[in-house]
mmCIF file of N, CA and C in Angstrom:
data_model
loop_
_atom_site.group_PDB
_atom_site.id
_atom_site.type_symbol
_atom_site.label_atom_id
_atom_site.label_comp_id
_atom_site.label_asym_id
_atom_site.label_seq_id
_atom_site.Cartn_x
_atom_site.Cartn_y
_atom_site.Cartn_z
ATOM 1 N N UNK E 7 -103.111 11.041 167.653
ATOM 2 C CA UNK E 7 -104.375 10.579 168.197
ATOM 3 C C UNK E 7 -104.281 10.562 169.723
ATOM 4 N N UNK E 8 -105.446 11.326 170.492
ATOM 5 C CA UNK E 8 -105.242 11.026 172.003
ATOM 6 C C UNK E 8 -105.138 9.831 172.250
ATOM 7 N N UNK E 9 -104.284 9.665 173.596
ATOM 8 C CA UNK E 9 -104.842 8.483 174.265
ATOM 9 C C UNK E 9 -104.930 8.448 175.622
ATOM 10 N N UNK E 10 -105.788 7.842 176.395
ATOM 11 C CA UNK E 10 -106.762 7.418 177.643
ATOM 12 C C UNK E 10 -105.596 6.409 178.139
ATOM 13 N N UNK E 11 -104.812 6.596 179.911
ATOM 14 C CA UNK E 11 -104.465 6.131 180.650
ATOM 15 C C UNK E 11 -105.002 5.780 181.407
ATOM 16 N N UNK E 12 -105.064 4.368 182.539
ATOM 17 C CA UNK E 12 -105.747 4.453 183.320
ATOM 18 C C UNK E 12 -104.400 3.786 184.523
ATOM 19 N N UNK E 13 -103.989 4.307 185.611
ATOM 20 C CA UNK E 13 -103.064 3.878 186.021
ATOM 21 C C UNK E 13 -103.492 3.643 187.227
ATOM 22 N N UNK E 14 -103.569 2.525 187.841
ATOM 23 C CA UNK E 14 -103.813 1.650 189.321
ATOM 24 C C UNK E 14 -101.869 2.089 189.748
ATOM 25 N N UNK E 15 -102.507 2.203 190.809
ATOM 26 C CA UNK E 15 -101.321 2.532 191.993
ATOM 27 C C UNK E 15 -101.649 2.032 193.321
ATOM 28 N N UNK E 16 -101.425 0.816 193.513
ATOM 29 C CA UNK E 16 -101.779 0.240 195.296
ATOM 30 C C UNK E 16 -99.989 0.904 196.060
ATOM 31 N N UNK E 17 -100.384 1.207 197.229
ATOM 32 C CA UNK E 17 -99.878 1.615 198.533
ATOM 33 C C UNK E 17 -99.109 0.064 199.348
ATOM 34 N N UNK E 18 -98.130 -0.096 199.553
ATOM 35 C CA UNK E 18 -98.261 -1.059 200.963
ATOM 36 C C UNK E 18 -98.795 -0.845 202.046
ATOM 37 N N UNK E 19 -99.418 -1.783 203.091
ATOM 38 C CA UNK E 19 -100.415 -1.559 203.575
ATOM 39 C C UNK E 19 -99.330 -0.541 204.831
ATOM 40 N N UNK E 20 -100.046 0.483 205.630
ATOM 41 C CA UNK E 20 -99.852 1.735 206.214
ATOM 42 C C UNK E 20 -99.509 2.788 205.675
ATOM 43 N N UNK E 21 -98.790 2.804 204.337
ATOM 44 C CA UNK E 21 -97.947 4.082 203.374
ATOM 45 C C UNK E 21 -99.293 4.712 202.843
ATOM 46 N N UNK E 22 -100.672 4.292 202.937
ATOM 47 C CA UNK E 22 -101.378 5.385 201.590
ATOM 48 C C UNK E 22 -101.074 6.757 201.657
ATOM 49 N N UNK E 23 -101.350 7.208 203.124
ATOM 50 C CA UNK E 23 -101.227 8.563 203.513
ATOM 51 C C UNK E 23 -99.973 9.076 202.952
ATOM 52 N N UNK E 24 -99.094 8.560 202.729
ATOM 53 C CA UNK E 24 -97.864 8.969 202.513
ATOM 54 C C UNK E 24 -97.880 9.003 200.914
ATOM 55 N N UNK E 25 -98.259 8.194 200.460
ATOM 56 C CA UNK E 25 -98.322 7.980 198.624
ATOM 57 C C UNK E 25 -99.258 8.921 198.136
ATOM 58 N N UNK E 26 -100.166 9.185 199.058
ATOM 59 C CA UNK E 26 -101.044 9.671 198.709
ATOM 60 C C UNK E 26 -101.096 11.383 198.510
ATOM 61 N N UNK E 27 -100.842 11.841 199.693
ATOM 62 C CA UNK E 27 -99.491 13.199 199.709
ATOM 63 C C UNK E 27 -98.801 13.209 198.180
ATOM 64 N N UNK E 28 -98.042 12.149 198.125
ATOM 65 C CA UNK E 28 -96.638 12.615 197.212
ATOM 66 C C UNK E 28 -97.329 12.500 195.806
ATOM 67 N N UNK E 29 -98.199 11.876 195.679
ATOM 68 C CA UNK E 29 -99.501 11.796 194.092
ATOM 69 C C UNK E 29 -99.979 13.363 194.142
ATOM 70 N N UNK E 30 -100.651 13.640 195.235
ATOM 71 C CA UNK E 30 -101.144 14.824 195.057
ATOM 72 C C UNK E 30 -99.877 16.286 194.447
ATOM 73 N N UNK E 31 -98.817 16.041 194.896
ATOM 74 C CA UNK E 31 -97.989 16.391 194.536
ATOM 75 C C UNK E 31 -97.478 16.500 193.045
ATOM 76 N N UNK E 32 -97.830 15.078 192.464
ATOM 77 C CA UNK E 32 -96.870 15.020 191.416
ATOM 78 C C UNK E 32 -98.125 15.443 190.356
ATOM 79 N N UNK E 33 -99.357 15.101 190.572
ATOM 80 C CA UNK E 33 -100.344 15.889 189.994
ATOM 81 C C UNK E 33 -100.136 17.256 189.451
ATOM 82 N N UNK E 34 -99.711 18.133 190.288
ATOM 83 C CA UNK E 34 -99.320 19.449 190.107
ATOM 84 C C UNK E 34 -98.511 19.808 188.922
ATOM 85 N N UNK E 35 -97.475 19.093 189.223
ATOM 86 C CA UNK E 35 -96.448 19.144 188.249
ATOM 87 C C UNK E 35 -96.765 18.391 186.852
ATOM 88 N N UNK E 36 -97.063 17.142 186.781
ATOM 89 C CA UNK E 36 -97.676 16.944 185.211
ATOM 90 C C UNK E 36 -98.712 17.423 184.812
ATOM 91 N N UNK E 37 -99.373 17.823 185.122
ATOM 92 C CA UNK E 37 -100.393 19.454 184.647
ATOM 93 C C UNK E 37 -99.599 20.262 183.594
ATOM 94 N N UNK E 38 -98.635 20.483 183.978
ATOM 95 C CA UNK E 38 -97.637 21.242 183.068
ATOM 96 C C UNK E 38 -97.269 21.008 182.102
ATOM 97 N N UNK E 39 -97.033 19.812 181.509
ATOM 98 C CA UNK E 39 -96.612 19.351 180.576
ATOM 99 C C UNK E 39 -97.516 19.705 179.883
ATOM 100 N N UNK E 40 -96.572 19.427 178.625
ATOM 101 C CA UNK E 40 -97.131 19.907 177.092
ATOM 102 C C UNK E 40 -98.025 19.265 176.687
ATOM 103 N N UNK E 41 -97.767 17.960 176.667
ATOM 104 C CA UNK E 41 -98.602 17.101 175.872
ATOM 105 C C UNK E 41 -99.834 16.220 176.588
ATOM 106 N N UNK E 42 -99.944 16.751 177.983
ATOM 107 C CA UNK E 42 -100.914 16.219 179.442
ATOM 108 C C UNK E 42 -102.386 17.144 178.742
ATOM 109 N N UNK E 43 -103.137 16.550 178.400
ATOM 110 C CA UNK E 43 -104.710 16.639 178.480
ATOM 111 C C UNK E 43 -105.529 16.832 179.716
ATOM 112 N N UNK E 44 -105.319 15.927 180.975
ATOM 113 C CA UNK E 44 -106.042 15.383 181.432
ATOM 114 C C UNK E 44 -104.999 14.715 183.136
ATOM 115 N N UNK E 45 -105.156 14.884 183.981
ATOM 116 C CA UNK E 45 -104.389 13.807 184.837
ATOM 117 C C UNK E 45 -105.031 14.023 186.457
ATOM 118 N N UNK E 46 -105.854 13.347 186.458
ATOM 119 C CA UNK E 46 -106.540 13.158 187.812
ATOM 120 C C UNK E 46 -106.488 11.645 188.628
ATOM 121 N N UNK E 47 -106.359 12.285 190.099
ATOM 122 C CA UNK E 47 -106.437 11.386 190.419
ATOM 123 C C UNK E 47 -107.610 11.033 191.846
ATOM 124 N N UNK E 48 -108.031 9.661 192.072
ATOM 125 C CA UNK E 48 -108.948 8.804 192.578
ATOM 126 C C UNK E 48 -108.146 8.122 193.865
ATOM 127 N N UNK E 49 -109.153 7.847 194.986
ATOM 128 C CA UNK E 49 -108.752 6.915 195.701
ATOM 129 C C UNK E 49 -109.901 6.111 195.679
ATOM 130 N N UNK E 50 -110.058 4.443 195.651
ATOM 131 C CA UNK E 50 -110.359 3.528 195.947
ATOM 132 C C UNK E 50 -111.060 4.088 197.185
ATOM 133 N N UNK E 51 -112.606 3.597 197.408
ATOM 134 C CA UNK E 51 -113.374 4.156 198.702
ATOM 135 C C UNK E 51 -113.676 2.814 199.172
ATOM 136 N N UNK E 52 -113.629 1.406 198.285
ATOM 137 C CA UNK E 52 -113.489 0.057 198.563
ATOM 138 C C UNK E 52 -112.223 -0.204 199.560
ATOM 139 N N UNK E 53 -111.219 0.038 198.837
ATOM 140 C CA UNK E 53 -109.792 -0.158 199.322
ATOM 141 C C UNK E 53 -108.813 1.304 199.198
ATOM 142 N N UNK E 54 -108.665 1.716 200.379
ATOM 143 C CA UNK E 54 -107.558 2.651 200.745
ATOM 144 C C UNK E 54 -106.298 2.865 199.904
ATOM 145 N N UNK E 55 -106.269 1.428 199.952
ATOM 146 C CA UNK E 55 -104.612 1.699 199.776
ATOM 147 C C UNK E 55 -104.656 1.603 198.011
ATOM 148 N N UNK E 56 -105.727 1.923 197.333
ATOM 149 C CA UNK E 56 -105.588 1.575 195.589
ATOM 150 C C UNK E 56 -105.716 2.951 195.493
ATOM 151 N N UNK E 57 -105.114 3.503 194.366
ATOM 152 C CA UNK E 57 -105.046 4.844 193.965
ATOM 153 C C UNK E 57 -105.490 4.826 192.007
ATOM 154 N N UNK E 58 -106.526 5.639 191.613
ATOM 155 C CA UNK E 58 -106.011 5.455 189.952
ATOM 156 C C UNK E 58 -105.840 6.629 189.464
ATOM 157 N N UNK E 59 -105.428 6.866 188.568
ATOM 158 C CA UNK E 59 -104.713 8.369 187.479
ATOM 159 C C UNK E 59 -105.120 7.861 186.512
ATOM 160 N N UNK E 60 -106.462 8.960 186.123
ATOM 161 C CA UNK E 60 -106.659 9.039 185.237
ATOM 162 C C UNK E 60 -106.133 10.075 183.964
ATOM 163 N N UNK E 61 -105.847 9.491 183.364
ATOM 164 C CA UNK E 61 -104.666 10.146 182.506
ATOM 165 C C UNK E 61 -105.173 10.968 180.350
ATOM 166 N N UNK E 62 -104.964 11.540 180.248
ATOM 167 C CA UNK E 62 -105.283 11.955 178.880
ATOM 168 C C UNK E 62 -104.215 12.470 178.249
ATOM 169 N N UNK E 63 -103.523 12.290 177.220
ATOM 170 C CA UNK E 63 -102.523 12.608 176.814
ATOM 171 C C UNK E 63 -102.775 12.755 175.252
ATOM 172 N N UNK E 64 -101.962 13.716 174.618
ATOM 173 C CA UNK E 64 -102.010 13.907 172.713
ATOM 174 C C UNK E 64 -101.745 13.003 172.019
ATOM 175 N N UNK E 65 -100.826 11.922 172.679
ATOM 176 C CA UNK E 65 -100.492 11.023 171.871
ATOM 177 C C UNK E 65 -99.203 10.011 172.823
ATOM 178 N N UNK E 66 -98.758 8.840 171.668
ATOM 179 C CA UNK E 66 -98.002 7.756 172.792
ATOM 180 C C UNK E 66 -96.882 8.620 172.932
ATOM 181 N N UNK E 67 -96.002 9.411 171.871
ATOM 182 C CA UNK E 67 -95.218 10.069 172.093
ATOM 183 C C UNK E 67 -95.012 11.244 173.373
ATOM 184 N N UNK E 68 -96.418 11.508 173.934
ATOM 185 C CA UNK E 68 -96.559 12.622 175.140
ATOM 186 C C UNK E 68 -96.579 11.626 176.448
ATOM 187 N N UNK E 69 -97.167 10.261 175.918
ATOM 188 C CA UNK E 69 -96.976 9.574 177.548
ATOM 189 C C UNK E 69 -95.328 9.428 177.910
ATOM 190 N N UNK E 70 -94.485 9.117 176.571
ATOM 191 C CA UNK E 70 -93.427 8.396 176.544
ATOM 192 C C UNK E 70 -92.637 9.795 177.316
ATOM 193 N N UNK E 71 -92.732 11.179 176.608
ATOM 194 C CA UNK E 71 -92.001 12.108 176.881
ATOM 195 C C UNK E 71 -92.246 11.770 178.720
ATOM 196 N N UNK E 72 -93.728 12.019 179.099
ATOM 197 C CA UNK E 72 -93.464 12.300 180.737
ATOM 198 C C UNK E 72 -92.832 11.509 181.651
ATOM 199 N N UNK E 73 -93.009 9.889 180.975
ATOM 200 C CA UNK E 73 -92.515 8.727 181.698
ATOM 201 C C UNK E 73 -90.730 9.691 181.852
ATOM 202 N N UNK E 74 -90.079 10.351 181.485
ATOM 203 C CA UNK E 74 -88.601 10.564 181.551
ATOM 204 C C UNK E 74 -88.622 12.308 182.238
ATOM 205 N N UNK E 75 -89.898 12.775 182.392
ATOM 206 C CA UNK E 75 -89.776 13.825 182.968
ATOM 207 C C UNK E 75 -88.911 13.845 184.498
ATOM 208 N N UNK E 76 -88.194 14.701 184.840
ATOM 209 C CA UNK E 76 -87.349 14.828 186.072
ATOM 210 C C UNK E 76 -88.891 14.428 187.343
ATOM 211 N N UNK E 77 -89.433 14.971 187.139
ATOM 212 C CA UNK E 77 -90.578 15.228 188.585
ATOM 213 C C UNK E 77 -91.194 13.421 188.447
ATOM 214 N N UNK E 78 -90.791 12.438 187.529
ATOM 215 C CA UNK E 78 -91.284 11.345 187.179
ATOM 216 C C UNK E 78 -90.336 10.553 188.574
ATOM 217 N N UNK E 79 -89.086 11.114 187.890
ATOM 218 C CA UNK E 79 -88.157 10.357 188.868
ATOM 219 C C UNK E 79 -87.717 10.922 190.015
ATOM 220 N N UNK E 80 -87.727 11.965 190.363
ATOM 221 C CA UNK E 80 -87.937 12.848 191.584
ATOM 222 C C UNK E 80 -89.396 11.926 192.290
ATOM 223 N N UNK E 81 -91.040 11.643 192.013
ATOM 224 C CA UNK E 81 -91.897 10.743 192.290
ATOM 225 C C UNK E 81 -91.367 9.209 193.010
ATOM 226 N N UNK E 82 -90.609 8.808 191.669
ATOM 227 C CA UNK E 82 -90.172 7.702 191.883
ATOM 228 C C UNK E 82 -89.380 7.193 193.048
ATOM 229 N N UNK E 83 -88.586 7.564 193.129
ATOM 230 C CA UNK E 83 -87.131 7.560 194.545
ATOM 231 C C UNK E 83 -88.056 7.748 195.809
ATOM 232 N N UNK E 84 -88.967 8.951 195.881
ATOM 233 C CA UNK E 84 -89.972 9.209 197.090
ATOM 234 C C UNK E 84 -90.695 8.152 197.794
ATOM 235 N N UNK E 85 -91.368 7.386 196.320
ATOM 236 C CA UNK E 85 -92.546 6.874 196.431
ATOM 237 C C UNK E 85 -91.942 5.410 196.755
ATOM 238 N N UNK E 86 -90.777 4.918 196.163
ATOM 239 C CA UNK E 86 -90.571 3.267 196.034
ATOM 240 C C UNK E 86 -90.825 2.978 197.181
ATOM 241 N N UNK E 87 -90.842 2.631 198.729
ATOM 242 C CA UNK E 87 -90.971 2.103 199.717
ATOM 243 C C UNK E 87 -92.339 2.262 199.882
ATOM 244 N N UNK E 88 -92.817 3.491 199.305
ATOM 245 C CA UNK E 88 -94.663 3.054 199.741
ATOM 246 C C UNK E 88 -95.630 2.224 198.733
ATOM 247 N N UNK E 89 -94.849 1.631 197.722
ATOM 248 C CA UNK E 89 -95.564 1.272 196.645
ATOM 249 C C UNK E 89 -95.632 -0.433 197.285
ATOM 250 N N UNK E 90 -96.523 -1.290 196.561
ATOM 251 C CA UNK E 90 -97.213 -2.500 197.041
ATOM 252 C C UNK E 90 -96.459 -3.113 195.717
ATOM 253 N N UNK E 91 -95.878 -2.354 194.220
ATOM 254 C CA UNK E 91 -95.916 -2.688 193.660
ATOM 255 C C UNK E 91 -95.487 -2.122 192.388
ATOM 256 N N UNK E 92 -95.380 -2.453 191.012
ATOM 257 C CA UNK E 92 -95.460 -1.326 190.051
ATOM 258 C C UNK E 92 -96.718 -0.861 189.397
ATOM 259 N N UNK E 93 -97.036 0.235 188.847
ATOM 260 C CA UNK E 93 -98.407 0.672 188.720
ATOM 261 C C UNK E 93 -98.959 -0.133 187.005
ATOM 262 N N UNK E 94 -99.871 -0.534 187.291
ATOM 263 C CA UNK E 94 -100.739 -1.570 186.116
ATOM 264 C C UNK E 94 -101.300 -0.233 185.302
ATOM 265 N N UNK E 95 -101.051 -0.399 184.102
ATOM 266 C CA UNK E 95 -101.476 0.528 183.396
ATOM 267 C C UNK E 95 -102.131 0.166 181.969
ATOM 268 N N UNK E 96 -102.989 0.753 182.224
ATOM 269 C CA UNK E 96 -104.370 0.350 181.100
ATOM 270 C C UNK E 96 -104.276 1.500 179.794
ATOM 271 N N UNK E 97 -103.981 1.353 178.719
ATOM 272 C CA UNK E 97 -103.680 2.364 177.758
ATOM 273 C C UNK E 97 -105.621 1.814 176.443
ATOM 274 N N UNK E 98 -105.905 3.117 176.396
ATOM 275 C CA UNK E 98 -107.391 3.255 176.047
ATOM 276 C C UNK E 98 -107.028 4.068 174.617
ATOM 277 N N UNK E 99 -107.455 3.764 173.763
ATOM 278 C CA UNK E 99 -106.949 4.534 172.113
ATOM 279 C C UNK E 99 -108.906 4.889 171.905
ATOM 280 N N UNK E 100 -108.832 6.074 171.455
ATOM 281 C CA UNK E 100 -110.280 6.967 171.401
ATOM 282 C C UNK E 100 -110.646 7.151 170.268
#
């Protein structure tokens, strides 16, 4: 059964530009995946520094696979100093 991600990503305050870059980035690369439907992403026109990914995936098993994809943690290591935080994630069953 698909399922609907919705992933908030806030910036610390000066890094968006920088998070924001390395999202656009990692966009690219989970496109690829097998089991990716769907993965766009938003900036907050309220607030700068909030980012969301909207996410579509085949199933929990395709979110679980990408969470361990290399380009996940290649993201990760990049991104930790610009993050405000860890990303709040809203899981939507269709």
């Amino acid at each position: 059964m698909p399922l609907l991600v919705f992933a908030t990503i806030t910036a610390r305050p000066g890094a968006a530009n920088d998070l924001k870059n390395a999202l656009h980035e990692l966009v690219q690369a989970v496109r690829t995946e097998a089991a990716c439907q769907l993965y766009e992403l938003y900036q907050s026109t309220e607030n700068p520094e909030r980012f969301i990914m909207h996410e579509r995936w085949d199933n929990e098993a395709g979110l679980l696979a990408h969470s361990q994809m290399p380009h996940m943690k290649v993201f990760g290591d990049k991104a930790k100093d610009w993050l405000a935080g860890p990303p709040e994630l809203t899981k939507v069953a269709i």
